[in-house]
PDB file of C-alpha atoms in Angstrom:
ATOM      1  CA  THR A 141      14.540  25.876 -15.959  1.00 50.00           C
ATOM      2  CA  ILE A 142      11.668  23.788 -16.962  1.00 58.00           C
ATOM      3  CA  ASP A 143       8.506  22.740 -15.129  1.00 65.00           C
ATOM      4  CA  LEU A 144       8.767  19.030 -14.478  1.00 66.00           C
ATOM      5  CA  GLU A 145       5.153  19.071 -13.105  1.00 67.00           C
ATOM      6  CA  GLU A 146       3.749  19.525 -16.749  1.00 69.00           C
ATOM      7  CA  ASN A 147       6.503  17.586 -18.528  1.00 73.00           C
ATOM      8  CA  ASN A 148       5.501  14.148 -19.741  1.00 78.00           C
ATOM      9  CA  GLU A 149       9.021  12.931 -20.183  1.00 82.00           C
ATOM     10  CA  TYR A 150       9.623  12.513 -16.385  1.00 85.00           C
ATOM     11  CA  GLU A 151       7.663  10.331 -13.895  1.00 88.00           C
ATOM     12  CA  TYR A 152       7.681  11.223  -9.910  1.00 90.00           C
ATOM     13  CA  ILE A 153       7.458   9.533  -6.685  1.00 93.00           C
ATOM     14  CA  TRP A 154       6.632  11.119  -3.383  1.00 96.00           C
ATOM     15  CA  CYS A 155       9.135  11.030  -0.671  1.00 97.00           C
ATOM     16  CA  MET A 156       8.523  11.737   3.111  1.00 98.00           C
ATOM     17  CA  VAL A 157      11.097  14.553   4.062  1.00 98.00           C
ATOM     18  CA  ASP A 158      12.341  13.399   7.453  1.00 97.00           C
ATOM     19  CA  PRO A 159      14.211  15.432  10.263  1.00 96.00           C
ATOM     20  CA  GLY A 160      14.795  12.278  12.197  1.00 93.00           C
ATOM     21  CA  ALA A 161      16.363   9.994   9.418  1.00 94.00           C
ATOM     22  CA  SER A 162      20.188   9.544   9.182  1.00 93.00           C
ATOM     23  CA  ALA A 163      19.901   8.165   5.549  1.00 96.00           C
ATOM     24  CA  ASN A 164      17.731   8.199   2.413  1.00 97.00           C
ATOM     25  CA  VAL A 165      15.919   4.956   2.311  1.00 97.00           C
ATOM     26  CA  ALA A 166      13.412   3.438  -0.256  1.00 97.00           C
ATOM     27  CA  LYS A 167      12.573   0.120  -2.159  1.00 96.00           C
ATOM     28  CA  LYS A 168      14.216  -0.721  -5.082  1.00 94.00           C
ATOM     29  CA  LYS A 169      11.094  -0.694  -7.214  1.00 93.00           C
ATOM     30  CA  ASP A 170      10.365   3.110  -6.278  1.00 94.00           C
ATOM     31  CA  LEU A 171      14.037   3.943  -7.691  1.00 92.00           C
ATOM     32  CA  PRO A 172      13.993   3.801 -11.797  1.00 85.00           C
ATOM     33  CA  ASP A 173      17.164   3.016 -13.098  1.00 89.00           C
ATOM     34  CA  SER A 174      18.902   3.117  -9.818  1.00 94.00           C
ATOM     35  CA  VAL A 175      22.425   1.043  -9.619  1.00 95.00           C
ATOM     36  CA  PRO A 176      24.139  -0.513  -6.566  1.00 96.00           C
ATOM     37  CA  VAL A 177      26.787   1.679  -5.036  1.00 96.00           C
ATOM     38  CA  GLU A 178      29.523   1.172  -2.343  1.00 95.00           C
ATOM     39  CA  ALA A 179      28.265   2.857   0.856  1.00 92.00           C
ATOM     40  CA  PRO A 180      28.674   2.450   4.416  1.00 91.00           C
ATOM     41  CA  THR A 181      27.297  -0.224   6.076  1.00 90.00           C
ATOM     42  CA  ILE A 182      24.889   1.220   8.267  1.00 92.00           C
ATOM     43  CA  SER A 183      21.797  -0.023  10.570  1.00 91.00           C
ATOM     44  CA  LEU A 184      18.335   1.332  10.123  1.00 93.00           C
ATOM     45  CA  THR A 185      16.299   1.912  13.280  1.00 91.00           C
ATOM     46  CA  ILE A 186      12.757   2.886  13.403  1.00 88.00           C
ATOM     47  CA  ALA A 187      11.151   5.207  15.769  1.00 85.00           C
ATOM     48  CA  ASP A 188       9.918   2.342  17.859  1.00 90.00           C
ATOM     49  CA  GLY A 189      13.778   0.841  18.194  1.00 91.00           C
ATOM     50  CA  THR A 190      13.077  -1.821  15.679  1.00 92.00           C
ATOM     51  CA  VAL A 191      16.165  -2.550  13.292  1.00 93.00           C
ATOM     52  CA  MET A 192      14.937  -2.731   9.591  1.00 92.00           C
ATOM     53  CA  PRO A 193      17.182  -4.925   7.435  1.00 90.00           C
ATOM     54  CA  ASN A 194      18.452  -3.199   4.142  1.00 92.00           C
ATOM     55  CA  GLN A 195      19.938  -4.610   1.193  1.00 94.00           C
ATOM     56  CA  GLY A 196      22.819  -2.062   0.554  1.00 94.00           C
ATOM     57  CA  ALA A 197      22.702   1.204  -0.938  1.00 97.00           C
ATOM     58  CA  ARG A 198      21.613   2.261  -4.571  1.00 97.00           C
ATOM     59  CA  SER A 199      22.414   5.703  -6.517  1.00 97.00           C
ATOM     60  CA  VAL A 200      19.818   7.364  -8.341  1.00 96.00           C
ATOM     61  CA  GLU A 201      19.844  10.197 -10.942  1.00 95.00           C
ATOM     62  CA  CYS A 202      16.834  12.329  -9.841  1.00 95.00           C
ATOM     63  CA  PHE A 203      15.311  16.097 -10.526  1.00 93.00           C
ATOM     64  CA  ASP A 204      13.143  18.400  -8.205  1.00 91.00           C
ATOM     65  CA  GLN A 205      10.403  19.925  -9.833  1.00 85.00           C
ATOM     66  CA  THR A 206      12.609  22.939 -11.114  1.00 85.00           C
ATOM     67  CA  GLY A 207      14.770  20.578 -13.166  1.00 86.00           C
ATOM     68  CA  LYS A 208      17.821  20.667 -11.114  1.00 90.00           C
ATOM     69  CA  LYS A 209      19.413  17.595 -11.293  1.00 92.00           C
ATOM     70  CA  THR A 210      20.808  15.502  -7.981  1.00 94.00           C
ATOM     71  CA  THR A 211      22.426  12.429  -7.366  1.00 95.00           C
ATOM     72  CA  ARG A 212      21.128  10.797  -4.563  1.00 97.00           C
ATOM     73  CA  VAL A 213      21.879   7.379  -2.649  1.00 97.00           C
ATOM     74  CA  PHE A 214      19.075   5.337  -0.803  1.00 97.00           C
ATOM     75  CA  TYR A 215      19.342   2.361   1.378  1.00 97.00           C
ATOM     76  CA  GLU A 216      17.230  -0.414  -0.059  1.00 96.00           C
ATOM     77  CA  ALA A 217      14.730  -1.129   2.559  1.00 96.00           C
ATOM     78  CA  PRO A 218      11.117  -2.307   2.772  1.00 95.00           C
ATOM     79  CA  VAL A 219       9.647   1.131   3.637  1.00 95.00           C
ATOM     80  CA  GLU A 220       5.887   2.073   2.828  1.00 94.00           C
ATOM     81  CA  MET A 221       7.018   5.591   1.482  1.00 96.00           C
ATOM     82  CA  PRO A 222      10.571   6.606   0.207  1.00 98.00           C
ATOM     83  CA  ILE A 223      12.402   8.833   2.997  1.00 97.00           C
ATOM     84  CA  LEU A 224      14.520  11.987   2.138  1.00 98.00           C
ATOM     85  CA  SER A 225      16.798  12.396   5.112  1.00 98.00           C
ATOM     86  CA  VAL A 226      17.254  16.270   6.295  1.00 98.00           C
ATOM     87  CA  THR A 227      20.733  15.461   7.025  1.00 97.00           C
ATOM     88  CA  GLU A 228      21.359  13.845   3.650  1.00 97.00           C
ATOM     89  CA  ILE A 229      19.559  16.884   1.861  1.00 97.00           C
ATOM     90  CA  ALA A 230      21.738  19.439   3.763  1.00 97.00           C
ATOM     91  CA  LYS A 231      24.896  18.055   2.225  1.00 96.00           C
ATOM     92  CA  GLU A 232      23.415  18.701  -1.251  1.00 95.00           C
ATOM     93  CA  GLY A 233      24.872  21.695  -3.048  1.00 92.00           C
ATOM     94  CA  THR A 234      28.083  23.107  -3.481  1.00 93.00           C
ATOM     95  CA  MET A 235      28.091  24.787   0.040  1.00 96.00           C
ATOM     96  CA  GLY A 236      25.287  22.786   1.254  1.00 96.00           C
ATOM     97  CA  SER A 237      21.487  23.222   1.690  1.00 97.00           C
ATOM     98  CA  GLU A 238      19.065  24.673   4.230  1.00 97.00           C
ATOM     99  CA  VAL A 239      15.980  23.010   4.825  1.00 98.00           C
ATOM    100  CA  ARG A 240      13.175  24.883   6.495  1.00 98.00           C
ATOM    101  CA  PHE A 241       9.947  23.771   7.786  1.00 98.00           C
ATOM    102  CA  ARG A 242       6.489  25.801   7.988  1.00 97.00           C
ATOM    103  CA  GLN A 243       3.200  24.951   9.439  1.00 97.00           C
ATOM    104  CA  GLN A 244       1.991  23.815   6.256  1.00 97.00           C
ATOM    105  CA  ASP A 245       4.810  23.557   3.827  1.00 98.00           C
ATOM    106  CA  GLY A 246       8.412  24.018   3.658  1.00 98.00           C
ATOM    107  CA  GLU A 247      11.298  24.599   1.644  1.00 97.00           C
ATOM    108  CA  ILE A 248      14.732  23.531   0.611  1.00 97.00           C
ATOM    109  CA  ILE A 249      17.447  26.376  -0.155  1.00 97.00           C
ATOM    110  CA  ASP A 250      20.977  26.007  -1.714  1.00 96.00           C
ATOM    111  CA  THR A 251      22.669  28.066   0.330  1.00 97.00           C
ATOM    112  CA  MET A 252      25.211  29.177  -2.197  1.00 96.00           C
ATOM    113  CA  THR A 253      22.896  29.898  -5.432  1.00 95.00           C
ATOM    114  CA  GLY A 254      19.828  30.772  -3.322  1.00 96.00           C
ATOM    115  CA  GLN A 255      17.410  28.526  -5.397  1.00 94.00           C
ATOM    116  CA  SER A 256      14.551  26.810  -3.534  1.00 95.00           C
ATOM    117  CA  VAL A 257      12.402  24.037  -3.942  1.00 95.00           C
ATOM    118  CA  ASP A 258       9.072  23.754  -1.908  1.00 96.00           C
ATOM    119  CA  PHE A 259       7.881  20.705  -0.432  1.00 97.00           C
ATOM    120  CA  VAL A 260       4.404  19.975   1.320  1.00 97.00           C
ATOM    121  CA  LYS A 261       2.516  18.899   4.290  1.00 97.00           C
ATOM    122  CA  ARG A 262      -0.219  16.301   4.081  1.00 96.00           C
ATOM    123  CA  MET A 263      -1.697  14.820   7.110  1.00 94.00           C
ATOM    124  CA  GLY A 264       0.996  15.760   9.531  1.00 95.00           C
ATOM    125  CA  VAL A 265       3.808  14.658   7.156  1.00 97.00           C
ATOM    126  CA  TYR A 266       6.274  16.617   4.806  1.00 98.00           C
ATOM    127  CA  LEU A 267       6.320  15.195   1.257  1.00 98.00           C
ATOM    128  CA  MET A 268       8.289  16.156  -1.771  1.00 97.00           C
ATOM    129  CA  ARG A 269       7.945  14.975  -5.453  1.00 94.00           C
ATOM    130  CA  ILE A 270      11.385  13.658  -6.806  1.00 95.00           C
ATOM    131  CA  TYR A 271      11.392  13.116 -10.731  1.00 93.00           C
ATOM    132  CA  PHE A 272      12.984  10.611 -12.848  1.00 90.00           C
ATOM    133  CA  HIS A 273      13.270  10.457 -16.843  1.00 85.00           C
ATOM    134  CA  LYS A 274      10.774   8.000 -18.425  1.00 82.00           C
ATOM    135  CA  VAL A 275      12.328   5.128 -19.886  1.00 72.00           C
ATOM    136  CA  LYS A 276      10.776   4.500 -23.229  1.00 67.00           C
ATOM    137  CA  GLY A 277       9.049   0.912 -23.363  1.00 58.00           C
ATOM    138  CA  ARG A 278       8.889   0.448 -19.303  1.00 54.00           C
ATOM    139  CA  LYS A 279       5.704  -0.365 -18.104  1.00 54.00           C
ATOM    140  CA  ASP A 280       4.221   2.106 -15.361  1.00 50.00           C
ATOM    141  CA  MET A 281       5.909   1.169 -12.297  1.00 49.00           C
ATOM    142  CA  ASP A 282       3.256   2.825  -9.921  1.00 49.00           C
ATOM    143  CA  LEU A 283       5.061   5.990 -10.037  1.00 44.00           C
ATOM    144  CA  GLY A 284       1.995   7.407 -11.664  1.00 44.00           C
ATOM    145  CA  ARG A 285       1.269  11.317 -10.988  1.00 42.00           C
ATOM    146  CA  GLN A 286      -1.052  10.738  -8.229  1.00 46.00           C
ATOM    147  CA  GLU A 287      -1.366  12.706  -4.928  1.00 54.00           C
ATOM    148  CA  PRO A 288      -0.495  11.220  -1.638  1.00 54.00           C
TER     149      PRO A 288
END
């Protein structure tokens, strides 16, 4: 595997790992090279009961820090930070994945291979980086390598 943390051919965004979310959600600008995809029409409801409008779903090829490739579907909506749904993460991998939360961090474990990827906890929120291939000639899309 390769370490995308040190590889300049990739850029990343921070995503909140949310056990209460029923779908992955992000702004279109946060998903480089994403494409519209057919997906069930859903209603996104935030914690206070407010319904958040969404503009349909987008598919994007992304990687974890070990270089494992995953195609994820995100619903396009005006969220402050991209959200990774634990419900959706659990469907990843041939036999699914297990998500473990600990006091200071957590991990996602592929139940068939045992391969794991870590995520961190900052200011009470669990966060994970997802990586994308850099596109030559594209200006910085505010995806810079910055801490949350």
